[in-house]
Amino acid sequence: MNKRAYNFNAGPAALPLKVLERAQAEFVDFRGTGMSIMEMSHRGAVYESVHNEAQERLLRLLGNPKGYKVLFLQGGASTQFAMIPMNFLKQGTVGSYVMTGSWADKALKEAKLFGETSIAASSKEDQYMRIPDLDHLELPDRTAYLHITSNETIEGVQFQKYPETGQVPLIADMSSDIFCRVTDVNKFGMIYAGAQKNLGPSGVTVVIAKEDKLAEQVENIPTMFRYSTFLKNNSLYNTPPSFSVYMVNEVLRWIEEEGGLTAMEQMNREKAALLYDGIDQSGGFYRGCAEPRDRSLMNITFRLASEELEKLFVKESEKEGFIGLKGHRSVGGLRASTYNAVPYESCKALADFMDVFQKQHG
Ligand SMILES: *Cc1c(COP(=O)(O)O)cnc(C)c1O
């Protein structure tokens, strides 16, 4: 097999080699059925067992929290930005948002299309390079939910603790950090994530939420935009993204085999430390973008002295087999996305490359 790229793509992103190889082995003939999982009816027992297994694994990795259900949806996390207010933002209530970066911005923008919103806290005045103070959230009495973005993929900041919201359901967009660390899901009314960063390929969005939230009846929105439709039909009201769900199940199997979320967290902390330490010890040659306290374990954003030097860094890195180190077009700079499936060896190779680059250009 050819050498694998050092893949630091932000999303779609690296998948575990073991998972890809397993999928390859059963690609044409899925477990003796004489067809690919992609060629099967989603109403058949074979697909349904994969579908249910993925749901069970998602909950098992979270310690089987009581009263929670898993849904598989389409349209990406971006569609959740609209579905959340459509389902939960009733007349006379307010959707509250913690503004932490580009994705929180997009989530708020969609909510404004449906009802009243408020900003509970914001770090916009600091270009979103930190997580705002969570001890003094401004929540109106009529707050329907508080929405947070647990990890801002573009800016590279991540919640280190979650806000206390009392009776107000906490909803988190965990698209870029779900399962990167041990998480107490009981704090949340709902978490959601597009799969293509930390859970699998694109095409499926995972929602994990309290069953009573999902069961709420909303009549004046299309059937496919109601959580209750998916809950009632075990996410099989219409054709699910069956291949993506299968891949998510395999990624979850891999996480379990590696030792679950505790092991993921430990490895992610080691990987991130390798790169952040390199940045901090470079004497200012590399500069981390985010406030150190709020630095993301998943998206490591940093800058060089000039845009020219950053361009050169990207170019030279590509020659050495590194992929995806250019920062998001909206903020520039450099970004290494170190999701669960990015091996320690890739991070070590990047840290070494950064060292050499500094020696040549510092
Ligand atoms: C990538 C990303 C999204 C958008 O996901 P899509 O599945 O492309 O809609 C939303 N939120 C966060 C935090 C992301 O990283």
Short mmCIF file of N, CA and C in Angstrom, two decimals, residues 192-252:
data_model
loop_
_atom_site.label_atom_id
_atom_site.label_comp_id
_atom_site.label_asym_id
_atom_site.label_seq_id
_atom_site.Cartn_x
_atom_site.Cartn_y
_atom_site.Cartn_z
N TYR A 192 -25.44 17.72 18.60
CA TYR A 192 -25.51 17.29 17.19
C TYR A 192 -24.18 17.49 16.51
N ALA A 193 -23.97 16.75 15.44
CA ALA A 193 -22.70 16.83 14.73
C ALA A 193 -22.84 16.28 13.32
N GLY A 194 -22.37 17.05 12.35
CA GLY A 194 -22.14 16.49 11.02
C GLY A 194 -21.03 15.45 11.19
N ALA A 195 -21.15 14.31 10.51
CA ALA A 195 -20.22 13.20 10.81
C ALA A 195 -18.81 13.40 10.27
N GLN A 196 -18.66 14.29 9.30
CA GLN A 196 -17.43 14.26 8.47
C GLN A 196 -16.16 14.77 9.12
N LYS A 197 -16.23 15.12 10.40
CA LYS A 197 -14.99 15.54 11.07
C LYS A 197 -14.49 14.46 12.02
N ASN A 198 -15.35 14.08 12.97
CA ASN A 198 -14.84 13.14 13.97
C ASN A 198 -15.56 11.80 14.00
N LEU A 199 -16.54 11.60 13.11
CA LEU A 199 -17.36 10.38 13.23
C LEU A 199 -17.40 9.51 11.99
N GLY A 200 -17.00 10.03 10.85
CA GLY A 200 -17.14 9.22 9.64
C GLY A 200 -17.08 10.07 8.39
N PRO A 201 -17.75 9.63 7.33
CA PRO A 201 -17.77 10.43 6.10
C PRO A 201 -18.88 11.47 6.16
N SER A 202 -18.97 12.32 5.17
CA SER A 202 -20.08 13.26 5.09
C SER A 202 -21.36 12.51 4.75
N GLY A 203 -22.49 13.17 4.89
CA GLY A 203 -23.76 12.58 4.46
C GLY A 203 -24.72 12.27 5.58
N VAL A 204 -24.22 12.18 6.80
CA VAL A 204 -25.14 11.92 7.92
C VAL A 204 -24.84 12.91 9.04
N THR A 205 -25.89 13.36 9.69
CA THR A 205 -25.78 14.21 10.87
C THR A 205 -26.33 13.43 12.05
N VAL A 206 -25.55 13.37 13.11
CA VAL A 206 -25.98 12.64 14.30
C VAL A 206 -26.60 13.61 15.30
N VAL A 207 -27.77 13.27 15.80
CA VAL A 207 -28.42 14.04 16.86
C VAL A 207 -28.59 13.12 18.06
N ILE A 208 -28.13 13.55 19.21
CA ILE A 208 -28.33 12.80 20.45
C ILE A 208 -29.07 13.74 21.39
N ALA A 209 -30.28 13.35 21.79
CA ALA A 209 -31.10 14.30 22.55
C ALA A 209 -32.03 13.58 23.50
N LYS A 210 -32.55 14.35 24.45
CA LYS A 210 -33.56 13.81 25.36
C LYS A 210 -34.80 13.47 24.56
N GLU A 211 -35.30 12.29 24.83
CA GLU A 211 -36.44 11.80 24.06
C GLU A 211 -37.65 12.75 24.15
N ASP A 212 -37.88 13.32 25.33
CA ASP A 212 -39.06 14.18 25.45
C ASP A 212 -38.92 15.46 24.63
N LYS A 213 -37.68 15.93 24.42
CA LYS A 213 -37.48 17.10 23.54
C LYS A 213 -37.84 16.72 22.10
N LEU A 214 -37.35 15.56 21.69
CA LEU A 214 -37.55 15.15 20.30
C LEU A 214 -39.01 14.82 20.01
N ALA A 215 -39.73 14.45 21.05
CA ALA A 215 -41.12 14.03 20.86
C ALA A 215 -42.07 15.21 20.74
N GLU A 216 -41.60 16.42 21.05
CA GLU A 216 -42.48 17.60 21.00
C GLU A 216 -43.14 17.71 19.63
N GLN A 217 -44.45 17.94 19.65
CA GLN A 217 -45.20 18.00 18.39
C GLN A 217 -45.21 19.42 17.84
N VAL A 218 -44.75 19.58 16.63
CA VAL A 218 -44.85 20.86 15.95
C VAL A 218 -45.53 20.59 14.62
N GLU A 219 -46.68 21.21 14.42
CA GLU A 219 -47.50 20.82 13.27
C GLU A 219 -47.25 21.68 12.03
N ASN A 220 -46.78 22.91 12.24
CA ASN A 220 -46.77 23.82 11.09
C ASN A 220 -45.44 23.84 10.33
N ILE A 221 -44.67 22.79 10.44
CA ILE A 221 -43.43 22.72 9.65
C ILE A 221 -43.44 21.41 8.86
N PRO A 222 -42.70 21.37 7.75
CA PRO A 222 -42.72 20.15 6.92
C PRO A 222 -42.30 18.90 7.71
N THR A 223 -42.88 17.80 7.32
CA THR A 223 -42.65 16.53 8.01
C THR A 223 -41.16 16.22 8.20
N MET A 224 -40.37 16.46 7.16
CA MET A 224 -38.96 16.10 7.20
C MET A 224 -38.13 17.03 8.09
N PHE A 225 -38.74 18.12 8.55
CA PHE A 225 -38.00 19.03 9.43
C PHE A 225 -38.39 18.86 10.89
N ARG A 226 -39.27 17.89 11.15
CA ARG A 226 -39.68 17.66 12.54
C ARG A 226 -38.82 16.56 13.17
N TYR A 227 -38.27 16.84 14.32
CA TYR A 227 -37.54 15.79 15.03
C TYR A 227 -38.46 14.61 15.34
N SER A 228 -39.73 14.93 15.61
CA SER A 228 -40.65 13.86 16.01
C SER A 228 -40.83 12.82 14.89
N THR A 229 -40.70 13.25 13.63
CA THR A 229 -40.81 12.31 12.51
C THR A 229 -39.69 11.26 12.59
N PHE A 230 -38.49 11.75 12.87
CA PHE A 230 -37.34 10.85 12.93
C PHE A 230 -37.41 9.96 14.17
N LEU A 231 -37.89 10.54 15.27
CA LEU A 231 -38.00 9.76 16.51
C LEU A 231 -39.01 8.63 16.34
N LYS A 232 -40.16 8.97 15.81
CA LYS A 232 -41.25 7.99 15.67
C LYS A 232 -40.85 6.84 14.75
N ASN A 233 -40.04 7.14 13.75
CA ASN A 233 -39.73 6.15 12.72
C ASN A 233 -38.30 5.61 12.81
N ASN A 234 -37.67 5.79 13.98
CA ASN A 234 -36.29 5.32 14.16
C ASN A 234 -35.38 5.81 13.02
N SER A 235 -35.55 7.06 12.62
CA SER A 235 -34.77 7.67 11.52
C SER A 235 -34.88 6.89 10.22
N LEU A 236 -36.01 6.18 10.06
CA LEU A 236 -36.25 5.44 8.81
C LEU A 236 -37.58 5.86 8.17
N TYR A 237 -37.95 7.11 8.38
CA TYR A 237 -39.18 7.62 7.73
C TYR A 237 -38.98 7.61 6.22
N ASN A 238 -37.80 8.11 5.80
CA ASN A 238 -37.44 8.02 4.38
C ASN A 238 -36.08 7.30 4.31
N THR A 239 -35.49 7.26 3.13
CA THR A 239 -34.22 6.54 2.97
C THR A 239 -33.10 7.23 3.72
N PRO A 240 -32.47 6.57 4.65
CA PRO A 240 -31.35 7.20 5.37
C PRO A 240 -30.08 7.13 4.51
N PRO A 241 -29.06 7.90 4.86
CA PRO A 241 -27.77 7.81 4.16
C PRO A 241 -27.06 6.54 4.62
N SER A 242 -27.46 5.42 4.05
CA SER A 242 -27.11 4.13 4.65
C SER A 242 -25.60 3.86 4.67
N PHE A 243 -24.91 4.21 3.59
CA PHE A 243 -23.46 3.94 3.61
C PHE A 243 -22.76 4.79 4.68
N SER A 244 -23.18 6.04 4.82
CA SER A 244 -22.56 6.90 5.84
C SER A 244 -22.83 6.37 7.25
N VAL A 245 -24.04 5.89 7.48
CA VAL A 245 -24.37 5.33 8.80
C VAL A 245 -23.50 4.10 9.07
N TYR A 246 -23.33 3.27 8.06
CA TYR A 246 -22.46 2.09 8.19
C TYR A 246 -21.03 2.51 8.56
N MET A 247 -20.53 3.55 7.88
CA MET A 247 -19.16 4.00 8.17
C MET A 247 -19.05 4.58 9.58
N VAL A 248 -20.07 5.31 10.00
CA VAL A 248 -20.07 5.84 11.37
C VAL A 248 -20.01 4.67 12.36
N ASN A 249 -20.79 3.64 12.10
CA ASN A 249 -20.76 2.47 12.99
C ASN A 249 -19.35 1.88 13.08
N GLU A 250 -18.66 1.83 11.95
CA GLU A 250 -17.30 1.28 11.96
C GLU A 250 -16.31 2.20 12.69
N VAL A 251 -16.49 3.51 12.55
CA VAL A 251 -15.62 4.44 13.28
C VAL A 251 -15.87 4.29 14.79
N LEU A 252 -17.13 4.11 15.16
CA LEU A 252 -17.46 3.93 16.58
C LEU A 252 -16.87 2.63 17.12
#
